[in-house]
Structures are given as C-alpha cells and as structure tokens.
Amino acid sequence: GLFRELNRRKGLSATLHLYGSKDLFETQIQDLMNDFSDVNIADHGFLFGREMYEAMREQDLYVQYSRFEAFGMSLVEAMLLGVPAIVSENCDLAKEITDARAALVVPMDPARAADLVAAALSEPSNLTDLAARGRAWALETCDPGAVEARMHDFYLKAANAPLRGAPSRSEPPG
C-alpha cells in the first residue's frame, strides 16, 4: 500500500496511526499489522475531545486512502485543525476537493500516490499552502450555517417539486 511505498522512498519514514475501536475490529487490526509488518503502525484506540484534537494536530499529514469512502468528519476535522490532507480519488468529494485544491487527491495506485506525496513533502511550503486551502474550504463548505442553508434550499425545492405526473405545490391545479 501507500505507506509501504512511502517507506521505500529514500529519506522518508511514514507511520500509520490507527484510531478507533479495537473491540470491534481487533482481528482486522491484527491482520493488518501482520500483513504490513514492514510498515510502522501505531494503534491508539479511541480518542475523544481535546485528546483527539491534540493527537491529530501533531500529525504531519492526514491520509484518507481508501477504495470506497464517503466524505468523513475526520477529514473535515483534520482540515479545520490545519493538518494537510491527502485523500484517494475514490473519496466522494474528490472532484470538489480537487477543484478547491483543498487536499492532495491521489490515485489508488500506491507507487503513483507515493510519488505525489513525496513531491508534496519535499517542499514544506506546499504543505503549508495545502493546509491553508483545506482549512478555508472546510470553514466555508462545512460550516453548520452554510450546510443548514444548503439543506434548507434542497428540502424547499424537493417539497415544491412535482410528483411524477402531478403539478408542483406552487402551481394551482388544472
């Protein structure tokens, strides 16, 4: 995977930090650690509140590199904390994130993804700029007030949309 490829690059050392429930995924986590014994893995379990934000803030990068991924809150949290983000091209919002240059969107090919990550890491100002754009995008797009306004507009349009073959509510019958 991506972390194995990064660790093969000269001068790079990546650690995969896992956060979440050991109880629910103990077998899968152990299998992952066995399969990737050549990758540095730190399993932290669940973290909450200030402890979670402090741990996230200490990371050089937030990486959401998954084959199938809905847009997750942990990505928004990382962006809001100013942590540069890397997401796979399979993230539901990859196009929007790419258009805003809010995160580095990488392909699912680990070698190609590692090349892009290594290039970003080679120049600290790249990561600083990426983090700033990510934070700005998260503040603008994910702000509860902005989300509420978009959802209100959506539901208002949906409520006034005609049912199949029926006039809309705003149109008088007949």
PDB file of C-alpha atoms in Angstrom, residues 3-169:
ATOM      1  CA  PHE A   3       2.662   3.554   3.480  1.00  0.00           C
ATOM      2  CA  ARG A   4       4.877   0.708   2.298  1.00  0.00           C
ATOM      3  CA  GLU A   5       5.709   2.710  -0.843  1.00  0.00           C
ATOM      4  CA  LEU A   6       6.480   5.829   1.193  1.00  0.00           C
ATOM      5  CA  ASN A   7       8.812   3.907   3.483  1.00  0.00           C
ATOM      6  CA  ARG A   8      10.710   2.624   0.433  1.00  0.00           C
ATOM      7  CA  ARG A   9      11.500   6.177  -0.616  1.00  0.00           C
ATOM      8  CA  LYS A  10      14.917   7.398   0.443  1.00  0.00           C
ATOM      9  CA  GLY A  11      14.688   9.870   3.311  1.00  0.00           C
ATOM     10  CA  LEU A  12      11.010   9.212   4.076  1.00  0.00           C
ATOM     11  CA  SER A  13       9.614   7.396   7.062  1.00  0.00           C
ATOM     12  CA  ALA A  14       5.851   7.058   7.386  1.00  0.00           C
ATOM     13  CA  THR A  15       3.878   5.816  10.369  1.00  0.00           C
ATOM     14  CA  LEU A  16       0.288   4.709  10.009  1.00  0.00           C
ATOM     15  CA  HIS A  17      -1.680   5.898  13.052  1.00  0.00           C
ATOM     16  CA  LEU A  18      -4.896   3.966  13.664  1.00  0.00           C
ATOM     17  CA  TYR A  19      -7.663   5.467  15.776  1.00  0.00           C
ATOM     18  CA  GLY A  20     -10.839   3.622  16.637  1.00  0.00           C
ATOM     19  CA  SER A  21     -12.254   0.570  18.312  1.00  0.00           C
ATOM     20  CA  LYS A  22     -10.015  -2.410  18.936  1.00  0.00           C
ATOM     21  CA  ASP A  23     -13.034  -4.269  20.296  1.00  0.00           C
ATOM     22  CA  LEU A  24     -14.959  -4.089  17.039  1.00  0.00           C
ATOM     23  CA  PHE A  25     -12.022  -4.645  14.690  1.00  0.00           C
ATOM     24  CA  GLU A  26      -9.413  -6.488  16.774  1.00  0.00           C
ATOM     25  CA  THR A  27      -8.962  -9.331  14.269  1.00  0.00           C
ATOM     26  CA  GLN A  28      -8.789  -6.979  11.282  1.00  0.00           C
ATOM     27  CA  ILE A  29      -6.275  -4.689  13.011  1.00  0.00           C
ATOM     28  CA  GLN A  30      -4.080  -7.639  13.981  1.00  0.00           C
ATOM     29  CA  ASP A  31      -4.260  -8.970  10.395  1.00  0.00           C
ATOM     30  CA  LEU A  32      -3.303  -5.526   9.101  1.00  0.00           C
ATOM     31  CA  MET A  33      -0.357  -5.316  11.482  1.00  0.00           C
ATOM     32  CA  ASN A  34       0.786  -8.814  10.438  1.00  0.00           C
ATOM     33  CA  ASP A  35       0.381  -8.130   6.707  1.00  0.00           C
ATOM     34  CA  PHE A  36       2.238  -4.829   6.984  1.00  0.00           C
ATOM     35  CA  SER A  37       4.920  -5.785   9.474  1.00  0.00           C
ATOM     36  CA  ASP A  38       7.387  -3.713   7.443  1.00  0.00           C
ATOM     37  CA  VAL A  39       5.273  -0.565   7.981  1.00  0.00           C
ATOM     38  CA  ASN A  40       5.357   1.489  11.170  1.00  0.00           C
ATOM     39  CA  ILE A  41       1.882   1.194  12.692  1.00  0.00           C
ATOM     40  CA  ALA A  42       0.716   2.865  15.882  1.00  0.00           C
ATOM     41  CA  ASP A  43      -2.670   1.715  17.192  1.00  0.00           C
ATOM     42  CA  HIS A  44      -4.164   4.311  19.555  1.00  0.00           C
ATOM     43  CA  GLY A  45      -7.701   3.035  20.075  1.00  0.00           C
ATOM     44  CA  PHE A  46     -10.440   5.608  20.599  1.00  0.00           C
ATOM     45  CA  LEU A  47      -9.535   9.195  21.429  1.00  0.00           C
ATOM     46  CA  PHE A  48     -12.107  11.846  22.263  1.00  0.00           C
ATOM     47  CA  GLY A  49     -12.327  15.606  22.579  1.00  0.00           C
ATOM     48  CA  ARG A  50      -9.164  17.517  23.363  1.00  0.00           C
ATOM     49  CA  GLU A  51      -7.032  14.354  23.366  1.00  0.00           C
ATOM     50  CA  MET A  52      -8.173  13.511  19.825  1.00  0.00           C
ATOM     51  CA  TYR A  53      -7.617  17.043  18.516  1.00  0.00           C
ATOM     52  CA  GLU A  54      -4.162  17.261  20.086  1.00  0.00           C
ATOM     53  CA  ALA A  55      -3.160  13.909  18.557  1.00  0.00           C
ATOM     54  CA  MET A  56      -4.466  14.951  15.155  1.00  0.00           C
ATOM     55  CA  ARG A  57      -2.786  18.350  15.330  1.00  0.00           C
ATOM     56  CA  GLU A  58       0.586  16.634  15.873  1.00  0.00           C
ATOM     57  CA  GLN A  59       0.378  14.705  12.590  1.00  0.00           C
ATOM     58  CA  ASP A  60       2.304  15.849   9.528  1.00  0.00           C
ATOM     59  CA  LEU A  61      -0.489  14.656   7.242  1.00  0.00           C
ATOM     60  CA  TYR A  62      -3.999  13.297   7.423  1.00  0.00           C
ATOM     61  CA  VAL A  63      -4.370  10.470   4.910  1.00  0.00           C
ATOM     62  CA  GLN A  64      -7.727   9.016   3.898  1.00  0.00           C
ATOM     63  CA  TYR A  65      -6.549   6.461   1.359  1.00  0.00           C
ATOM     64  CA  SER A  66      -9.400   4.051   0.890  1.00  0.00           C
ATOM     65  CA  ARG A  67     -11.023   2.288  -2.039  1.00  0.00           C
ATOM     66  CA  PHE A  68     -14.556   3.313  -1.106  1.00  0.00           C
ATOM     67  CA  GLU A  69     -15.062   6.296   1.117  1.00  0.00           C
ATOM     68  CA  ALA A  70     -17.898   8.600   1.839  1.00  0.00           C
ATOM     69  CA  PHE A  71     -16.908  12.033   2.971  1.00  0.00           C
ATOM     70  CA  GLY A  72     -15.950  11.624   6.614  1.00  0.00           C
ATOM     71  CA  MET A  73     -15.945  14.028   9.529  1.00  0.00           C
ATOM     72  CA  SER A  74     -12.369  13.113  10.459  1.00  0.00           C
ATOM     73  CA  LEU A  75     -11.228  14.648   7.161  1.00  0.00           C
ATOM     74  CA  VAL A  76     -13.078  17.885   7.961  1.00  0.00           C
ATOM     75  CA  GLU A  77     -11.648  17.878  11.494  1.00  0.00           C
ATOM     76  CA  ALA A  78      -8.099  17.495  10.156  1.00  0.00           C
ATOM     77  CA  MET A  79      -8.617  20.315   7.669  1.00  0.00           C
ATOM     78  CA  LEU A  80     -10.101  22.593  10.338  1.00  0.00           C
ATOM     79  CA  LEU A  81      -7.074  21.894  12.550  1.00  0.00           C
ATOM     80  CA  GLY A  82      -4.750  22.928   9.711  1.00  0.00           C
ATOM     81  CA  VAL A  83      -3.408  19.440   9.000  1.00  0.00           C
ATOM     82  CA  PRO A  84      -2.641  18.963   5.294  1.00  0.00           C
ATOM     83  CA  ALA A  85      -4.911  16.264   3.900  1.00  0.00           C
ATOM     84  CA  ILE A  86      -4.421  13.536   1.344  1.00  0.00           C
ATOM     85  CA  VAL A  87      -7.425  11.642   0.027  1.00  0.00           C
ATOM     86  CA  SER A  88      -7.868   8.935  -2.548  1.00  0.00           C
ATOM     87  CA  GLU A  89      -9.533   9.670  -5.831  1.00  0.00           C
ATOM     88  CA  ASN A  90     -12.383   7.481  -4.569  1.00  0.00           C
ATOM     89  CA  CYS A  91     -13.433   9.949  -1.864  1.00  0.00           C
ATOM     90  CA  ASP A  92     -16.995  11.017  -2.660  1.00  0.00           C
ATOM     91  CA  LEU A  93     -15.961  14.673  -2.812  1.00  0.00           C
ATOM     92  CA  ALA A  94     -12.654  14.154  -4.675  1.00  0.00           C
ATOM     93  CA  LYS A  95     -13.724  16.392  -7.566  1.00  0.00           C
ATOM     94  CA  GLU A  96     -14.864  19.235  -5.311  1.00  0.00           C
ATOM     95  CA  ILE A  97     -11.742  18.906  -3.163  1.00  0.00           C
ATOM     96  CA  THR A  98      -9.552  18.877  -6.289  1.00  0.00           C
ATOM     97  CA  ASP A  99     -11.301  21.939  -7.727  1.00  0.00           C
ATOM     98  CA  ALA A 100     -10.740  23.826  -4.449  1.00  0.00           C
ATOM     99  CA  ARG A 101      -7.177  22.470  -4.146  1.00  0.00           C
ATOM    100  CA  ALA A 102      -8.192  21.743  -0.531  1.00  0.00           C
ATOM    101  CA  ALA A 103      -6.335  18.416  -0.309  1.00  0.00           C
ATOM    102  CA  LEU A 104      -3.942  16.364  -2.359  1.00  0.00           C
ATOM    103  CA  VAL A 105      -6.093  13.860  -4.234  1.00  0.00           C
ATOM    104  CA  VAL A 106      -4.075  10.791  -5.177  1.00  0.00           C
ATOM    105  CA  PRO A 107      -4.730   7.744  -7.352  1.00  0.00           C
ATOM    106  CA  MET A 108      -5.291   4.287  -5.886  1.00  0.00           C
ATOM    107  CA  ASP A 109      -2.017   3.110  -7.433  1.00  0.00           C
ATOM    108  CA  PRO A 110       0.319   3.108  -4.386  1.00  0.00           C
ATOM    109  CA  ALA A 111       3.509   3.895  -6.333  1.00  0.00           C
ATOM    110  CA  ARG A 112       1.935   6.840  -8.173  1.00  0.00           C
ATOM    111  CA  ALA A 113       0.302   8.067  -4.957  1.00  0.00           C
ATOM    112  CA  ALA A 114       3.633   7.817  -3.099  1.00  0.00           C
ATOM    113  CA  ASP A 115       5.325   9.871  -5.844  1.00  0.00           C
ATOM    114  CA  LEU A 116       2.762  12.648  -5.378  1.00  0.00           C
ATOM    115  CA  VAL A 117       3.016  12.550  -1.580  1.00  0.00           C
ATOM    116  CA  ALA A 118       6.837  12.545  -1.701  1.00  0.00           C
ATOM    117  CA  ALA A 119       6.780  15.556  -4.041  1.00  0.00           C
ATOM    118  CA  ALA A 120       4.440  17.416  -1.675  1.00  0.00           C
ATOM    119  CA  LEU A 121       6.634  16.552   1.311  1.00  0.00           C
ATOM    120  CA  SER A 122       9.762  17.767  -0.467  1.00  0.00           C
ATOM    121  CA  GLU A 123       8.700  21.404  -0.156  1.00  0.00           C
ATOM    122  CA  PRO A 124       7.289  22.484   3.233  1.00  0.00           C
ATOM    123  CA  SER A 125       5.529  25.495   1.709  1.00  0.00           C
ATOM    124  CA  ASN A 126       3.455  23.078  -0.413  1.00  0.00           C
ATOM    125  CA  LEU A 127       2.045  21.547   2.759  1.00  0.00           C
ATOM    126  CA  THR A 128       1.522  24.929   4.427  1.00  0.00           C
ATOM    127  CA  ASP A 129      -0.425  26.175   1.407  1.00  0.00           C
ATOM    128  CA  LEU A 130      -2.386  22.910   1.172  1.00  0.00           C
ATOM    129  CA  ALA A 131      -3.310  23.124   4.863  1.00  0.00           C
ATOM    130  CA  ALA A 132      -4.446  26.749   4.498  1.00  0.00           C
ATOM    131  CA  ARG A 133      -6.621  25.962   1.455  1.00  0.00           C
ATOM    132  CA  GLY A 134      -8.040  22.888   3.212  1.00  0.00           C
ATOM    133  CA  ARG A 135      -8.934  24.889   6.301  1.00  0.00           C
ATOM    134  CA  ALA A 136     -10.545  27.655   4.232  1.00  0.00           C
ATOM    135  CA  TRP A 137     -12.556  25.105   2.234  1.00  0.00           C
ATOM    136  CA  ALA A 138     -13.703  23.280   5.382  1.00  0.00           C
ATOM    137  CA  LEU A 139     -14.724  26.541   7.062  1.00  0.00           C
ATOM    138  CA  GLU A 140     -16.690  27.685   4.018  1.00  0.00           C
ATOM    139  CA  THR A 141     -18.201  24.376   2.917  1.00  0.00           C
ATOM    140  CA  CYS A 142     -18.733  22.558   6.190  1.00  0.00           C
ATOM    141  CA  ASP A 143     -19.740  25.441   8.436  1.00  0.00           C
ATOM    142  CA  PRO A 144     -23.001  24.394  10.124  1.00  0.00           C
ATOM    143  CA  GLY A 145     -24.740  27.588   8.986  1.00  0.00           C
ATOM    144  CA  ALA A 146     -23.714  27.037   5.358  1.00  0.00           C
ATOM    145  CA  VAL A 147     -24.762  23.383   5.494  1.00  0.00           C
ATOM    146  CA  GLU A 148     -28.101  24.361   7.057  1.00  0.00           C
ATOM    147  CA  ALA A 149     -28.773  26.903   4.301  1.00  0.00           C
ATOM    148  CA  ARG A 150     -27.964  24.387   1.540  1.00  0.00           C
ATOM    149  CA  MET A 151     -30.125  21.707   3.162  1.00  0.00           C
ATOM    150  CA  HIS A 152     -32.990  24.185   3.653  1.00  0.00           C
ATOM    151  CA  ASP A 153     -32.839  25.138  -0.041  1.00  0.00           C
ATOM    152  CA  PHE A 154     -32.686  21.487  -1.081  1.00  0.00           C
ATOM    153  CA  TYR A 155     -35.702  20.461   1.007  1.00  0.00           C
ATOM    154  CA  LEU A 156     -37.682  23.517  -0.053  1.00  0.00           C
ATOM    155  CA  LYS A 157     -37.094  22.661  -3.728  1.00  0.00           C
ATOM    156  CA  ALA A 158     -37.880  18.993  -3.083  1.00  0.00           C
ATOM    157  CA  ALA A 159     -41.100  19.862  -1.248  1.00  0.00           C
ATOM    158  CA  ASN A 160     -42.214  22.041  -4.144  1.00  0.00           C
ATOM    159  CA  ALA A 161     -41.158  19.671  -6.894  1.00  0.00           C
ATOM    160  CA  PRO A 162     -43.969  17.968  -8.754  1.00  0.00           C
ATOM    161  CA  LEU A 163     -44.613  14.343  -8.021  1.00  0.00           C
ATOM    162  CA  ARG A 164     -44.454  12.067 -11.004  1.00  0.00           C
ATOM    163  CA  GLY A 165     -47.047  13.477 -13.374  1.00  0.00           C
ATOM    164  CA  ALA A 166     -48.523  15.867 -10.769  1.00  0.00           C
ATOM    165  CA  PRO A 167     -48.293  19.670 -10.721  1.00  0.00           C
ATOM    166  CA  SER A 168     -45.990  21.250  -8.158  1.00  0.00           C
ATOM    167  CA  ARG A 169     -47.497  22.593  -4.943  1.00  0.00           C
TER     168      ARG A 169
END
